[in-house]
Amino acid sequence: MPDPDHLDRRGAVGVITLDNPPVNALSLSLRVALQDAFEAGLEDPEIEAFVIHSAGRMFSAGADIREFDSGAAGESPTLGELIAMIEASPKPVVAAVHGAAFGGGFELPLGCHARVSVPGTRVGLPEVTLGIVPGAGGTQRLPRLIGVPAALDAIVSGKPMKAEKGYELGLIDEMASSLDDLVDVAVRLAEKLAAEDGPPPKVRDRDDRLAEARENPGLFDDFRASIARRARGFEAPYACIECIEAAVEKPFDEGLAFERETFTRCRNSLQSKAQRHVFFAEREARRVRGVEKATPKASISQAAVLGCGTMGGGIAMCFANAGIPVRVTETEQGALDRGMDKIRGNYASTVSKGRLSEADAEARLALIEPTLDFDSIADADIVIEAVFEDMALKKEIFTRLDAICRPDAIMATNTSSLDVDEIAAVTSRPEQVVGLHFFSPANVMRLLEIVRGEKTSPEVLASVMAMSGRIGKVGIVVGVCDAFAANRMLYPYAQQAGFLIEEGAFPEQVDRVIYEFGFPMGPFGLGDLAGLDVGWRVRQHREPTRPKDLRYSPIADRLYEMGRYGQKTNRGWFRYEEGSRTPIPDLEVTELIVRTSEELGIERREISDEEILQRCMYPLINMGARVLEEGISERSSDLDLVWLYGYGFPRYRGGPMFYADSVGVDHVYETMKRFHEVHTDWLEPAPLLERLAREGGTFGDWSAS
Ligand code: 3HC
Ligand code: NAI
């Protein structure tokens, strides 16, 4: 912490160091220390200017998010008060920014009289991702410095920008060539500003860039229209736009007051609580029972994938995209060629959409080596098996892998339903075996379920956790059980959707309700996208274990028998025009549904949107409770992430278990009990749900111990 006794002097420049590991969050203690150091410098006649810089790997990650709930964020000096004091200082203040400066950690430099940085630094206002607006002047000062269009892009997306780009835009005044020079360059600039006549320049006084926006009155509505799709359901992006609008229309102090009010409103909203929950959930998920920070991790510089089908091809792309060479094997040339053609087609399509350069696509492709030589994978650091879902075949493959792989190689299976322990047991080193359950399309979907076998070693877990980040995935550790966590929770959701249409709803109504809740699509649209033939095959596979005395909806099987496989045949639960992905209700399906209800002796009734939502959501939450109490998942926030990244659960609702806590676990339990009384099958409340409801507990506070 800086304090008045430790305000360093470089000639006439007072150098203040922020030091609050690990990320220099601007918590109350740091704010007090900064204020003390600054006031001491103001009073010192020998100090003519200041430099503020930080110890550690970054300038600052911004306001201390944990203080939002404790109330300490509002205690004096608030960040806003500190920044106002710095901006009003008669002695110029230069921020020397390295590593990252985010949120309040960037608003602080914006209140300084100049900013110096170093290549590679990232600066930005990610508050929107936490469901809030920047609350310490960011929405008022950034547009004054870089203009409204660039500020809208930066604040509403929340994406950081490189300091080099900030320099081009006039946000950063000078760039030091390296971190070693940063403070020297800042000190020289501070001396220069101190030598100038008059008070130091303040961002709040700038108006030139705002004047440009006043000449373009349609700017804000156009911007709103441009984000309508990606921001659907979110409140914060629109609140950010309003604040920037206020910067253009109101005097600085009024704009600042508007931003403050908006910040407080957003911070208290359920959406922001949910998004903050997700922020901490992502960090919490990295903590895995039995895996320590010091647990050694294997370095992964060569990967191998067995099978170049739907999943194998996508998995190979994940490695290539991360710059890791990968060999892909098949048993015959035709399959290998087809797989590689698909991969090439995927890259070509990304290039044609302008999201990847031709050269980068070529470079990635060059990292994928197709081969029929199984033995050539012997030197891989990790092997991921993605062959047909057949236990005998998987056992045969793992026996062969055991014979040829290096002793320290990680041997992973992408099975979606088979017992990882049974597969591991055919090897002499089950501790090296792990499940890596990718989601389709594997090169796109962010979720990676890391299936911890009974004997999987901590080193293997630590290594695949680290690897999942490298290949752009959110790795969530789960235990071995039928279908693991994600799909196991998906079944009751899809199943109830099926029952609802037998009882009186139609696919378009169910999908609308789920879409309005915030999912990208409903269960029937999802079925059409995945392919009704795929679902049918899974059901055939599970048929021998299906409890025959429990309710089963036959409609999906009938659609399959009619050749309605979904989008791939332009007909599934819905109808699709050639080349279009827009679902259109189809009379043939409507008639089939009504006929089936009759055959089953079900009298169709009006079903409310509320019932649809509850019948789809609560059983999946109920299954989440079972997954937790069986120890398949360590904590409920992991299940939230599984649903966010695996199935597009709306982030602003925090995930299904957070959603249950927010509507009340007792309410979910009582509703499930009522459903169970009426519909009996499948809907029995889980013991953990019942216990939490009885004790007034929440999933968030529950822990396995
Ligand atoms: N407040 C409180 N804790 C924070 C924090 C913050 N702003 N930022 C990070 N942390 C914590 C993390 O929870 C983590 O704690 P843990 O070790 O107990 O899990 C620890 O610091 C290290 O963080 P990461 O593991 O995330 O470290 P990385 O190096 O991977 O990432 C980072 C660093 C990119 C800065 C990332 O931490 C980050 O994105 N932080 C949040 C940035 C942000 O959203 N800032 C805006 C805050 S709101 C604000 O400023 C309001 C203002 O406008 C008034
Ligand atoms: P797929 O049928 O598209 O591909 C499997 C590929 O493996 C085929 O190309 C086949 O030729 C090849 N293969 C078979 N035996 C082989 C061998 N001995 N050596 C090398 N290659 C061999 O199947 P898909 O969908 O890619 O599934 C693969 C695995 O991934 C399965 O275990 C499946 O359960 C799992 N999975 C599938 C998901 C999906 O949505 N399709 C999602 C998550 C997991």
PDB file of C-alpha atoms in Angstrom, residues 55 119 125 144 212 265 290 669 692 701 705:
ATOM      1  CA  ALA A  55       3.275  -3.021  -8.491  1.00  0.00           C
ATOM      2  CA  PRO A 119       2.960  -2.406 -25.692  1.00  0.00           C
ATOM      3  CA  LEU A 125     -14.390  -1.017 -19.405  1.00  0.00           C
ATOM      4  CA  ARG A 144     -14.673  12.822 -24.791  1.00  0.00           C
ATOM      5  CA  GLU A 212     -19.177  15.329 -33.815  1.00  0.00           C
ATOM      6  CA  ARG A 265     -29.743   0.812 -10.279  1.00  0.00           C
ATOM      7  CA  GLY A 290      -7.406 -32.787  -4.613  1.00  0.00           C
ATOM      8  CA  TYR A 669     -39.714 -27.683  -4.409  1.00  0.00           C
ATOM      9  CA  LEU A 692     -32.837 -27.128   1.191  1.00  0.00           C
ATOM     10  CA  ASP A 701     -24.535 -21.935  -0.032  1.00  0.00           C
ATOM     11  CA  SER A 705     -18.943 -31.570   2.970  1.00  0.00           C
TER      12      SER A 705
END
